[in-house]
Amino acid sequence: MASKGILVVECGDRRQQTLARDIRELEVYSEIMTKDLALSQVADLSSRFAGIILAEVSDDDRDRLGEEFTASGLPQLILRDEASEKETKALVQNFVKNQTRADANWTLDAYVERQVQAIRQQVGDRRAICGLSGGVDSSVAATLVYKAIGQQLTLVFVDHGLMRKNEGDQVEAVFRDQLGANFIRVNAQDRFLDKLAGVTDPEAKRKIIGEEFIRVFEDEAAEIGEADFLVQGTIYPDVLESQRGDKLVKSHHNVGGLPEDIEFQGIIEPLRELFKDEVRQLGTHLGLPEELVWRQPFPGPGLAVRCLGECTREKLAILRDADAIFREEIAAAGLAHELSQYFAVLTNLRSVGVRNGERTYDYVLALRAIKTRDFMTAEWARLPYDLLDTVSRRITDEVAGVSRVVYEITGKPPATIEWE
Ligand code: XMP
């Protein structure tokens, strides 16, 4: 790429992602590097960048760091560590516009065009395969690659039976019917549920699902025949995380991991440069439906980690129906965009109730709704009482098997967002 962007060097904590977004708002490309990585190529930086921002530098380091980056010959902005977010944004945007010759060509149209060219060149007349999870990243990646190579791409959607209500059908409707892609839905519900029978330990459940997912994908790939490339929905924050060598905070974020022993000639990662909100914008730009683009994060092991204890077909059916009612009412109240995640959890606890004058002994269902910026910490959402009341009444009226509905009022920490 001949055009030049802005390099953001991370010196302090993690605010550099916000800075990089502030720059991209000006349609200027921005990239984040650790200080060591940037310094290791300091003489070459001017071939790719038009300016450098050193983020959150302490007063002690100021002069020394400025000096070290002088070798780049690029204009620098050194930000102190105590400036407010708003002040910083104004400083950064002013610097980029007025003190550098950065190119303003970071637009969705240009991005799509570049990616389509690059993917066509990479794949040639060969074939690619993409595992769809129903999530935003894999959906947008698949759509972009489809735009580039059409029927040379095969989409594989493993339905493990742990999706939310109607979710599998929605994925199928979008990719098979609307887009017209080569789409394979593997109905593997029985395979997963049989493996999960009798298993109650949360870690064991996750492990079984992760492993089974790989097996199913392998079987399917063998059936499809050789694919040369694997498409992955890696996004920029994932790239930064592995660049820094961060340990994954949660060891369980592995479902949807793909087999290492299937050999591919290459990986296609068309979202590697994008932040999450850019991925969403791109999804909308490419015509994906709102509900898919704005889908809340959903754990790889799906409803299994929200169906406490053993996952039986009966418990999953109760959970799916109750969760659908909760989501419907949140949407009707216009709160969907305000909440980061909201879902039902079927506890493994039964309690006594009374229905039509008869004693019942049914499950306790919990509702969880949270707000968070980064999912590392979260607060429970103060949902209106009337909304909670409607949801509770509807669930106990419409879903057999639930005797009580409770609302969770714990933040993260100390609780995690998911219950298992
Ligand atoms: P916790 O429960 O650890 O969740 O506070 C933090 C965020 O991660 C999601 N989550 C998962 N995502 N595979 C995933 O892809 C998983 O196994 C998994 N477990 C939790 C969770 O929904 C929340 O957004």
Short mmCIF file of C-alpha atoms and ligand atoms in Angstrom, two decimals:
data_model
loop_
_atom_site.label_atom_id
_atom_site.label_comp_id
_atom_site.label_asym_id
_atom_site.label_seq_id
_atom_site.Cartn_x
_atom_site.Cartn_y
_atom_site.Cartn_z
CA MET A 1 0.00 0.00 0.00
CA ALA A 2 1.54 3.25 -1.08
CA SER A 3 -0.53 5.47 1.19
CA LYS A 4 0.75 6.46 4.58
CA GLY A 5 -0.89 6.24 7.95
CA ILE A 6 -0.06 7.02 11.55
CA LEU A 7 1.88 4.82 13.94
CA VAL A 8 0.70 4.68 17.54
CA VAL A 9 3.43 3.43 19.84
CA GLU A 10 2.27 1.95 23.10
CA CYS A 11 4.23 3.07 26.07
CA GLY A 12 1.71 3.02 28.88
CA ASP A 13 -1.49 1.11 29.36
CA ARG A 14 -4.13 0.18 26.84
CA ARG A 15 -5.58 3.49 25.67
CA GLN A 16 -3.78 3.26 22.36
CA GLN A 17 -6.73 1.41 20.84
CA THR A 18 -8.93 4.42 21.44
CA LEU A 19 -6.27 6.64 19.87
CA ALA A 20 -6.03 4.41 16.84
CA ARG A 21 -9.83 4.65 16.47
CA ASP A 22 -9.73 8.45 16.80
CA ILE A 23 -7.28 8.54 13.89
CA ARG A 24 -9.35 6.22 11.74
CA GLU A 25 -12.33 8.52 12.23
CA LEU A 26 -10.39 10.92 10.03
CA GLU A 27 -10.20 8.17 7.38
CA VAL A 28 -6.49 7.84 8.07
CA TYR A 29 -5.02 4.39 8.57
CA SER A 30 -3.46 3.78 11.99
CA GLU A 31 -1.42 0.96 13.37
CA ILE A 32 -0.32 0.08 16.90
CA MET A 33 3.10 -1.26 17.77
CA THR A 34 4.87 -1.98 20.99
CA LYS A 35 7.77 0.35 21.66
CA ASP A 36 10.35 -2.36 21.08
CA LEU A 37 8.84 -3.45 17.79
CA ALA A 38 8.68 0.12 16.53
CA LEU A 39 12.26 0.88 17.59
CA SER A 40 13.55 -2.25 15.91
CA GLN A 41 12.52 -0.77 12.55
CA VAL A 42 12.82 2.91 13.33
CA ALA A 43 14.75 3.79 10.15
CA ASP A 44 12.07 2.21 7.94
CA LEU A 45 9.03 3.74 9.58
CA SER A 46 8.87 6.67 7.18
CA SER A 47 8.19 4.36 4.24
CA ARG A 48 4.85 3.38 5.79
CA PHE A 49 3.89 6.17 8.13
CA ALA A 50 3.44 9.90 8.02
CA GLY A 51 3.62 10.51 11.76
CA ILE A 52 4.17 8.87 15.13
CA ILE A 53 2.16 9.18 18.30
CA LEU A 54 3.74 8.09 21.53
CA ALA A 55 0.89 7.32 23.86
CA GLU A 56 0.85 7.80 27.60
CA VAL A 57 4.44 8.66 28.19
CA SER A 58 5.52 9.53 31.71
CA ASP A 59 7.35 12.82 32.20
CA ASP A 60 10.53 10.93 33.02
CA ASP A 61 10.56 9.06 29.72
CA ARG A 62 9.52 11.97 27.55
CA ASP A 63 12.87 13.27 26.35
CA ARG A 64 14.54 9.92 26.00
CA LEU A 65 11.71 8.41 23.94
CA GLY A 66 11.38 11.45 21.73
CA GLU A 67 15.10 11.19 21.04
CA GLU A 68 14.93 7.49 20.20
CA PHE A 69 12.26 8.04 17.57
CA THR A 70 14.00 11.03 15.96
CA ALA A 71 15.83 8.56 13.72
CA SER A 72 12.54 7.95 11.92
CA GLY A 73 12.52 11.53 10.66
CA LEU A 74 8.76 11.65 11.22
CA PRO A 75 6.74 14.29 13.05
CA GLN A 76 5.93 13.11 16.56
CA LEU A 77 3.23 13.77 19.05
CA ILE A 78 4.07 12.78 22.60
CA LEU A 79 1.05 12.36 24.81
CA ARG A 80 1.36 12.56 28.54
CA ASP A 81 -0.22 9.94 30.69
CA GLU A 82 -2.67 12.16 32.54
CA ALA A 83 -4.62 13.89 29.72
CA SER A 84 -8.37 13.26 29.52
CA GLU A 85 -9.82 11.19 26.69
CA LYS A 86 -11.50 14.20 25.15
CA GLU A 87 -8.44 16.44 25.24
CA THR A 88 -6.35 13.66 23.81
CA LYS A 89 -8.71 13.12 20.92
CA ALA A 90 -8.60 16.79 19.98
CA LEU A 91 -4.80 16.84 20.18
CA VAL A 92 -4.45 13.70 18.13
CA GLN A 93 -6.83 14.77 15.40
CA ASN A 94 -5.24 18.17 15.17
CA PHE A 95 -1.78 16.61 14.89
CA VAL A 96 -2.83 14.19 12.16
CA LYS A 97 -4.61 16.83 10.09
CA ASN A 98 -2.24 19.73 10.49
CA GLN A 99 1.20 18.38 11.19
CA THR A 100 1.48 15.27 9.09
CA ARG A 101 0.89 14.41 5.47
CA ALA A 102 -1.08 11.31 6.24
CA ASP A 103 -3.37 10.10 3.46
CA ALA A 104 -7.09 10.20 4.18
CA ASN A 105 -8.21 7.13 2.29
CA TRP A 106 -9.24 4.70 5.01
CA THR A 107 -12.81 4.16 3.84
CA LEU A 108 -14.95 1.05 3.70
CA ASP A 109 -15.16 1.14 -0.09
CA ALA A 110 -11.41 1.35 -0.43
CA TYR A 111 -10.93 -1.39 2.15
CA VAL A 112 -13.31 -3.76 0.38
CA GLU A 113 -11.70 -3.09 -2.96
CA ARG A 114 -8.19 -3.72 -1.63
CA GLN A 115 -9.20 -6.90 0.15
CA VAL A 116 -11.09 -8.28 -2.83
CA GLN A 117 -8.05 -7.75 -5.05
CA ALA A 118 -5.70 -9.25 -2.49
CA ILE A 119 -7.89 -12.31 -1.89
CA ARG A 120 -8.31 -12.95 -5.62
CA GLN A 121 -4.60 -12.75 -6.08
CA GLN A 122 -3.89 -15.04 -3.14
CA VAL A 123 -6.43 -17.70 -4.07
CA GLY A 124 -6.19 -17.66 -7.86
CA ASP A 125 -8.31 -20.53 -9.15
CA ARG A 126 -7.96 -22.59 -5.98
CA ARG A 127 -10.50 -23.18 -3.22
CA ALA A 128 -11.13 -21.91 0.28
CA ILE A 129 -13.16 -23.10 3.23
CA CYS A 130 -14.61 -21.06 6.08
CA GLY A 131 -16.14 -22.22 9.35
CA LEU A 132 -19.13 -20.09 10.32
CA SER A 133 -20.09 -19.73 13.96
CA GLY A 134 -23.01 -17.39 13.48
CA GLY A 135 -20.94 -14.64 15.10
CA VAL A 136 -20.15 -11.25 13.60
CA ASP A 137 -16.49 -11.80 12.74
CA SER A 138 -16.77 -15.08 10.86
CA SER A 139 -19.91 -13.84 9.08
CA VAL A 140 -18.28 -10.65 7.83
CA ALA A 141 -15.08 -12.47 6.86
CA ALA A 142 -17.10 -15.05 4.92
CA THR A 143 -19.11 -12.39 3.12
CA LEU A 144 -16.01 -10.49 2.08
CA VAL A 145 -14.24 -13.59 0.81
CA TYR A 146 -17.42 -14.65 -1.00
CA LYS A 147 -17.46 -11.30 -2.74
CA ALA A 148 -13.92 -11.96 -3.92
CA ILE A 149 -14.08 -15.60 -5.01
CA GLY A 150 -17.76 -16.62 -5.05
CA GLN A 151 -18.26 -20.35 -5.51
CA GLN A 152 -14.60 -21.15 -4.91
CA LEU A 153 -15.49 -20.65 -1.24
CA THR A 154 -17.30 -23.28 0.81
CA LEU A 155 -18.93 -22.24 4.08
CA VAL A 156 -19.28 -24.83 6.81
CA PHE A 157 -21.67 -24.19 9.65
CA VAL A 158 -21.50 -26.76 12.42
CA ASP A 159 -24.82 -26.76 14.23
CA HIS A 160 -23.97 -28.22 17.63
CA GLY A 161 -27.49 -27.87 18.94
CA LEU A 162 -26.34 -25.31 21.49
CA MET A 163 -27.36 -22.22 19.55
CA ARG A 164 -30.13 -19.91 20.65
CA LYS A 165 -33.65 -20.23 19.31
CA ASN A 166 -33.83 -20.04 15.48
CA GLU A 167 -30.21 -18.97 15.24
CA GLY A 168 -29.08 -21.81 13.03
CA ASP A 169 -31.93 -21.14 10.60
CA GLN A 170 -31.05 -17.46 10.45
CA VAL A 171 -27.46 -18.23 9.54
CA GLU A 172 -28.66 -20.59 6.84
CA ALA A 173 -31.13 -18.04 5.49
CA VAL A 174 -28.46 -15.36 5.20
CA PHE A 175 -25.69 -17.38 3.61
CA ARG A 176 -27.51 -19.98 1.57
CA ASP A 177 -30.68 -18.18 0.52
CA GLN A 178 -29.73 -14.52 0.50
CA LEU A 179 -26.09 -14.65 -0.52
CA GLY A 180 -26.29 -17.83 -2.58
CA ALA A 181 -23.00 -19.16 -1.25
CA ASN A 182 -21.85 -22.76 -1.18
CA PHE A 183 -23.18 -23.48 2.28
CA ILE A 184 -23.03 -26.69 4.24
CA ARG A 185 -24.94 -27.02 7.48
CA VAL A 186 -23.76 -29.94 9.53
CA ASN A 187 -26.53 -31.07 11.81
CA ALA A 188 -24.40 -32.43 14.59
CA GLN A 189 -26.78 -31.90 17.51
CA ASP A 190 -26.97 -35.57 18.41
CA ARG A 191 -23.21 -36.01 18.26
CA PHE A 192 -22.68 -33.20 20.75
CA LEU A 193 -25.56 -33.99 23.07
CA ASP A 194 -24.65 -37.67 23.23
CA LYS A 195 -21.09 -36.76 24.20
CA LEU A 196 -22.40 -34.36 26.85
CA ALA A 197 -24.75 -36.88 28.45
CA GLY A 198 -24.03 -37.26 32.14
CA VAL A 199 -21.28 -34.59 32.15
CA THR A 200 -21.70 -31.92 34.81
CA ASP A 201 -18.29 -30.32 35.30
CA PRO A 202 -18.10 -26.97 33.42
CA GLU A 203 -14.52 -27.42 32.25
CA ALA A 204 -15.23 -30.94 31.07
CA LYS A 205 -18.25 -29.67 29.12
CA ARG A 206 -16.18 -26.99 27.41
CA LYS A 207 -13.45 -29.44 26.56
CA ILE A 208 -15.84 -31.97 25.05
CA ILE A 209 -17.51 -29.33 22.91
CA GLY A 210 -14.19 -27.87 21.72
CA GLU A 211 -12.84 -31.27 20.76
CA GLU A 212 -16.02 -32.48 19.14
CA PHE A 213 -16.17 -29.29 17.11
CA ILE A 214 -12.77 -30.06 15.64
CA ARG A 215 -13.73 -33.67 14.89
CA VAL A 216 -16.92 -32.63 13.12
CA PHE A 217 -15.09 -29.99 11.10
CA GLU A 218 -12.42 -32.52 10.13
CA ASP A 219 -15.00 -35.05 9.00
CA GLU A 220 -16.73 -32.42 6.95
CA ALA A 221 -13.53 -31.11 5.40
CA ALA A 222 -12.63 -34.66 4.39
CA GLU A 223 -16.00 -35.02 2.70
CA ILE A 224 -15.75 -31.74 0.81
CA GLY A 225 -12.35 -32.66 -0.51
CA GLU A 226 -9.28 -30.56 -0.71
CA ALA A 227 -9.50 -26.89 0.20
CA ASP A 228 -6.34 -24.88 -0.22
CA PHE A 229 -7.12 -21.96 2.04
CA LEU A 230 -8.77 -21.52 5.40
CA VAL A 231 -10.66 -18.28 6.09
CA GLN A 232 -10.52 -16.93 9.62
CA GLY A 233 -12.30 -14.01 11.24
CA THR A 234 -9.26 -12.74 13.16
CA ILE A 235 -9.69 -9.04 13.99
CA TYR A 236 -7.14 -6.37 14.92
CA PRO A 237 -7.43 -6.67 18.72
CA ASP A 238 -6.66 -10.43 18.38
CA VAL A 239 -3.58 -9.56 16.33
CA LEU A 240 -2.41 -7.06 18.94
CA GLU A 241 -2.99 -9.54 21.70
CA SER A 242 -0.80 -12.15 20.10
CA GLN A 243 1.80 -9.52 19.12
CA ARG A 244 2.13 -8.66 22.78
CA GLY A 245 2.28 -12.33 23.69
CA ASP A 246 -0.53 -11.85 26.19
CA LYS A 247 -1.63 -14.92 27.97
CA LEU A 248 -5.29 -15.55 27.30
CA VAL A 249 -7.13 -14.47 30.37
CA LYS A 250 -9.53 -17.31 29.91
CA SER A 251 -8.28 -20.68 28.85
CA HIS A 252 -11.75 -21.55 27.65
CA HIS A 253 -11.93 -19.30 24.62
CA ASN A 254 -11.14 -22.13 22.35
CA VAL A 255 -14.34 -23.51 20.91
CA GLY A 256 -14.38 -22.94 17.21
CA GLY A 257 -10.65 -23.56 17.20
CA LEU A 258 -9.86 -25.52 14.10
CA PRO A 259 -7.79 -28.64 13.62
CA GLU A 260 -4.08 -28.13 13.37
CA ASP A 261 -3.52 -31.29 11.42
CA ILE A 262 -5.51 -30.35 8.34
CA GLU A 263 -2.97 -28.76 6.06
CA PHE A 264 -3.76 -25.59 4.19
CA GLN A 265 -1.60 -23.70 1.76
CA GLY A 266 -2.56 -20.52 3.47
CA ILE A 267 -4.85 -18.65 5.77
CA ILE A 268 -7.06 -15.79 4.63
CA GLU A 269 -7.72 -13.25 7.36
CA PRO A 270 -9.50 -10.34 5.70
CA LEU A 271 -10.39 -8.54 8.96
CA ARG A 272 -6.92 -8.49 10.48
CA GLU A 273 -6.69 -4.72 10.28
CA LEU A 274 -10.13 -3.89 11.65
CA PHE A 275 -11.45 -2.97 15.06
CA LYS A 276 -14.72 -4.52 16.17
CA ASP A 277 -16.84 -1.50 15.33
CA GLU A 278 -15.26 -1.32 11.88
CA VAL A 279 -16.13 -4.99 11.37
CA ARG A 280 -19.74 -4.13 12.18
CA GLN A 281 -19.72 -1.17 9.79
CA LEU A 282 -18.27 -3.40 7.12
CA GLY A 283 -20.94 -6.03 7.76
CA THR A 284 -23.68 -3.45 7.24
CA HIS A 285 -21.85 -2.10 4.18
CA LEU A 286 -21.81 -5.61 2.71
CA GLY A 287 -25.55 -5.98 3.27
CA LEU A 288 -25.63 -8.35 6.25
CA PRO A 289 -28.81 -8.05 8.34
CA GLU A 290 -28.77 -5.88 11.47
CA GLU A 291 -29.45 -8.73 13.86
CA LEU A 292 -26.34 -10.51 12.67
CA VAL A 293 -24.15 -7.42 12.61
CA TRP A 294 -25.24 -6.36 16.10
CA ARG A 295 -25.35 -9.84 17.55
CA GLN A 296 -24.18 -9.84 21.14
CA PRO A 297 -21.13 -11.97 21.94
CA PHE A 298 -22.07 -15.59 22.38
CA PRO A 299 -19.69 -18.13 23.88
CA GLY A 300 -18.33 -20.87 21.64
CA PRO A 301 -19.77 -23.66 23.84
CA GLY A 302 -23.10 -21.92 23.43
CA LEU A 303 -26.03 -22.66 25.68
CA ALA A 304 -24.07 -25.47 27.33
CA VAL A 305 -22.44 -22.97 29.71
CA ARG A 306 -25.82 -21.44 30.49
CA CYS A 307 -27.50 -24.75 31.18
CA LEU A 308 -25.90 -25.53 34.52
CA GLY A 309 -24.94 -29.09 35.32
CA GLU A 310 -25.88 -31.75 32.82
CA CYS A 311 -27.09 -30.51 29.43
CA THR A 312 -30.12 -32.52 28.49
CA ARG A 313 -32.40 -31.93 25.52
CA GLU A 314 -35.22 -31.11 27.92
CA LYS A 315 -33.23 -28.49 29.85
CA LEU A 316 -31.89 -26.94 26.67
CA ALA A 317 -35.41 -26.61 25.27
CA ILE A 318 -36.57 -24.77 28.41
CA LEU A 319 -33.54 -22.48 28.34
CA ARG A 320 -33.92 -21.72 24.63
CA ASP A 321 -37.57 -20.69 25.01
CA ALA A 322 -37.00 -18.58 28.12
CA ASP A 323 -33.98 -16.88 26.56
CA ALA A 324 -35.98 -16.06 23.42
CA ILE A 325 -38.67 -14.35 25.51
CA PHE A 326 -36.09 -12.30 27.39
CA ARG A 327 -34.45 -11.19 24.15
CA GLU A 328 -37.78 -10.37 22.56
CA GLU A 329 -38.79 -8.13 25.47
CA ILE A 330 -35.39 -6.39 25.58
CA ALA A 331 -35.74 -5.63 21.88
CA ALA A 332 -39.32 -4.43 22.33
CA ALA A 333 -38.19 -2.10 25.11
CA GLY A 334 -35.56 -0.65 22.74
CA LEU A 335 -32.71 -1.62 25.07
CA ALA A 336 -30.79 -4.02 22.83
CA HIS A 337 -28.11 -1.52 21.82
CA GLU A 338 -27.59 -0.25 25.36
CA LEU A 339 -26.73 -3.63 26.81
CA SER A 340 -23.53 -5.52 26.12
CA GLN A 341 -25.00 -8.94 26.80
CA TYR A 342 -28.27 -10.29 28.10
CA PHE A 343 -29.36 -13.87 28.41
CA ALA A 344 -31.13 -16.51 30.46
CA VAL A 345 -29.40 -19.15 32.56
CA LEU A 346 -31.11 -22.36 33.57
CA THR A 347 -29.91 -23.19 37.07
CA ASN A 348 -29.68 -26.75 38.17
CA LEU A 349 -31.96 -26.04 41.07
CA ARG A 350 -35.62 -26.89 41.43
CA SER A 351 -38.01 -25.11 43.71
CA VAL A 352 -41.59 -25.54 44.82
CA GLY A 353 -44.28 -23.49 43.15
CA VAL A 354 -47.99 -23.54 42.60
CA ARG A 355 -49.80 -23.54 39.28
CA ASN A 356 -53.58 -23.88 38.85
CA GLY A 357 -53.85 -24.83 42.50
CA GLU A 358 -51.37 -27.67 42.10
CA ARG A 359 -47.94 -27.98 43.66
CA THR A 360 -45.09 -27.85 41.14
CA TYR A 361 -41.41 -28.63 41.51
CA ASP A 362 -39.63 -26.96 38.61
CA TYR A 363 -36.43 -25.15 37.63
CA VAL A 364 -35.23 -21.77 38.83
CA LEU A 365 -34.31 -19.61 35.85
CA ALA A 366 -31.94 -16.65 36.14
CA LEU A 367 -31.77 -13.59 33.91
CA ARG A 368 -28.47 -11.78 33.39
CA ALA A 369 -27.94 -8.45 31.65
CA ILE A 370 -24.66 -6.56 31.74
CA LYS A 371 -22.94 -3.44 30.50
CA THR A 372 -19.25 -3.44 29.76
CA ARG A 373 -16.66 -1.87 27.51
CA ASP A 374 -14.15 -4.66 27.38
CA PHE A 375 -15.79 -7.75 28.94
CA MET A 376 -12.97 -7.93 31.49
CA THR A 377 -15.09 -6.06 33.99
CA ALA A 378 -18.84 -5.54 33.83
CA GLU A 379 -21.72 -4.12 35.80
CA TRP A 380 -25.18 -5.60 36.02
CA ALA A 381 -27.73 -3.58 34.10
CA ARG A 382 -30.39 -1.69 36.03
CA LEU A 383 -33.29 -2.99 33.95
CA PRO A 384 -36.68 -1.38 34.58
CA TYR A 385 -38.82 -3.32 37.08
CA ASP A 386 -41.76 -3.33 34.69
CA LEU A 387 -39.69 -4.99 32.02
CA LEU A 388 -38.45 -7.63 34.46
CA ASP A 389 -42.00 -8.19 35.57
CA THR A 390 -43.23 -8.74 32.00
CA VAL A 391 -40.40 -11.15 31.26
CA SER A 392 -40.96 -13.11 34.46
CA ARG A 393 -44.70 -13.44 33.84
CA ARG A 394 -44.24 -14.45 30.23
CA ILE A 395 -41.63 -17.06 31.05
CA THR A 396 -43.61 -18.68 33.84
CA ASP A 397 -46.78 -18.58 31.71
CA GLU A 398 -45.31 -19.74 28.43
CA VAL A 399 -42.44 -22.04 29.33
CA ALA A 400 -43.33 -25.26 31.10
CA GLY A 401 -40.71 -26.37 33.59
CA VAL A 402 -39.84 -23.01 35.18
CA SER A 403 -41.22 -22.26 38.64
CA ARG A 404 -39.26 -19.14 39.51
CA VAL A 405 -37.41 -16.34 37.73
CA VAL A 406 -34.60 -14.42 39.43
CA TYR A 407 -32.51 -11.47 38.25
CA GLU A 408 -28.79 -11.48 38.82
CA ILE A 409 -27.23 -8.46 40.56
CA THR A 410 -23.54 -9.31 40.58
CA GLY A 411 -20.85 -7.47 38.66
CA LYS A 412 -17.64 -8.85 37.19
CA PRO A 413 -15.57 -9.25 39.27
CA PRO A 414 -16.36 -11.11 41.45
CA ALA A 415 -18.71 -13.03 39.14
CA THR A 416 -17.85 -13.88 35.56
CA ILE A 417 -20.33 -12.95 32.87
CA GLU A 418 -21.22 -16.54 32.06
CA TRP A 419 -22.24 -18.81 34.89
CA GLU A 420 -19.99 -21.69 33.91
P1 XMP B 1 -16.67 -14.52 31.29
O1 XMP B 1 -17.77 -15.48 31.58
O2 XMP B 1 -15.33 -15.18 31.31
O3 XMP B 1 -16.91 -14.05 29.79
O4 XMP B 1 -16.74 -13.29 32.14
C1 XMP B 1 -16.29 -12.96 29.17
C2 XMP B 1 -16.81 -12.89 27.75
O5 XMP B 1 -16.38 -14.04 27.01
C3 XMP B 1 -17.51 -14.77 26.57
N1 XMP B 1 -17.18 -16.20 26.73
C4 XMP B 1 -16.74 -16.99 25.73
N2 XMP B 1 -16.54 -16.74 24.43
N3 XMP B 1 -15.88 -18.99 24.10
C5 XMP B 1 -16.10 -17.74 23.62
O6 XMP B 1 -15.93 -17.54 22.42
C6 XMP B 1 -16.06 -19.31 25.40
O7 XMP B 1 -15.84 -20.43 25.79
C7 XMP B 1 -16.52 -18.24 26.25
N4 XMP B 1 -16.80 -18.19 27.57
C8 XMP B 1 -17.19 -16.91 27.84
C9 XMP B 1 -18.67 -14.33 27.42
O8 XMP B 1 -19.92 -14.53 26.78
C10 XMP B 1 -18.33 -12.88 27.64
O9 XMP B 1 -18.67 -12.11 26.51
#
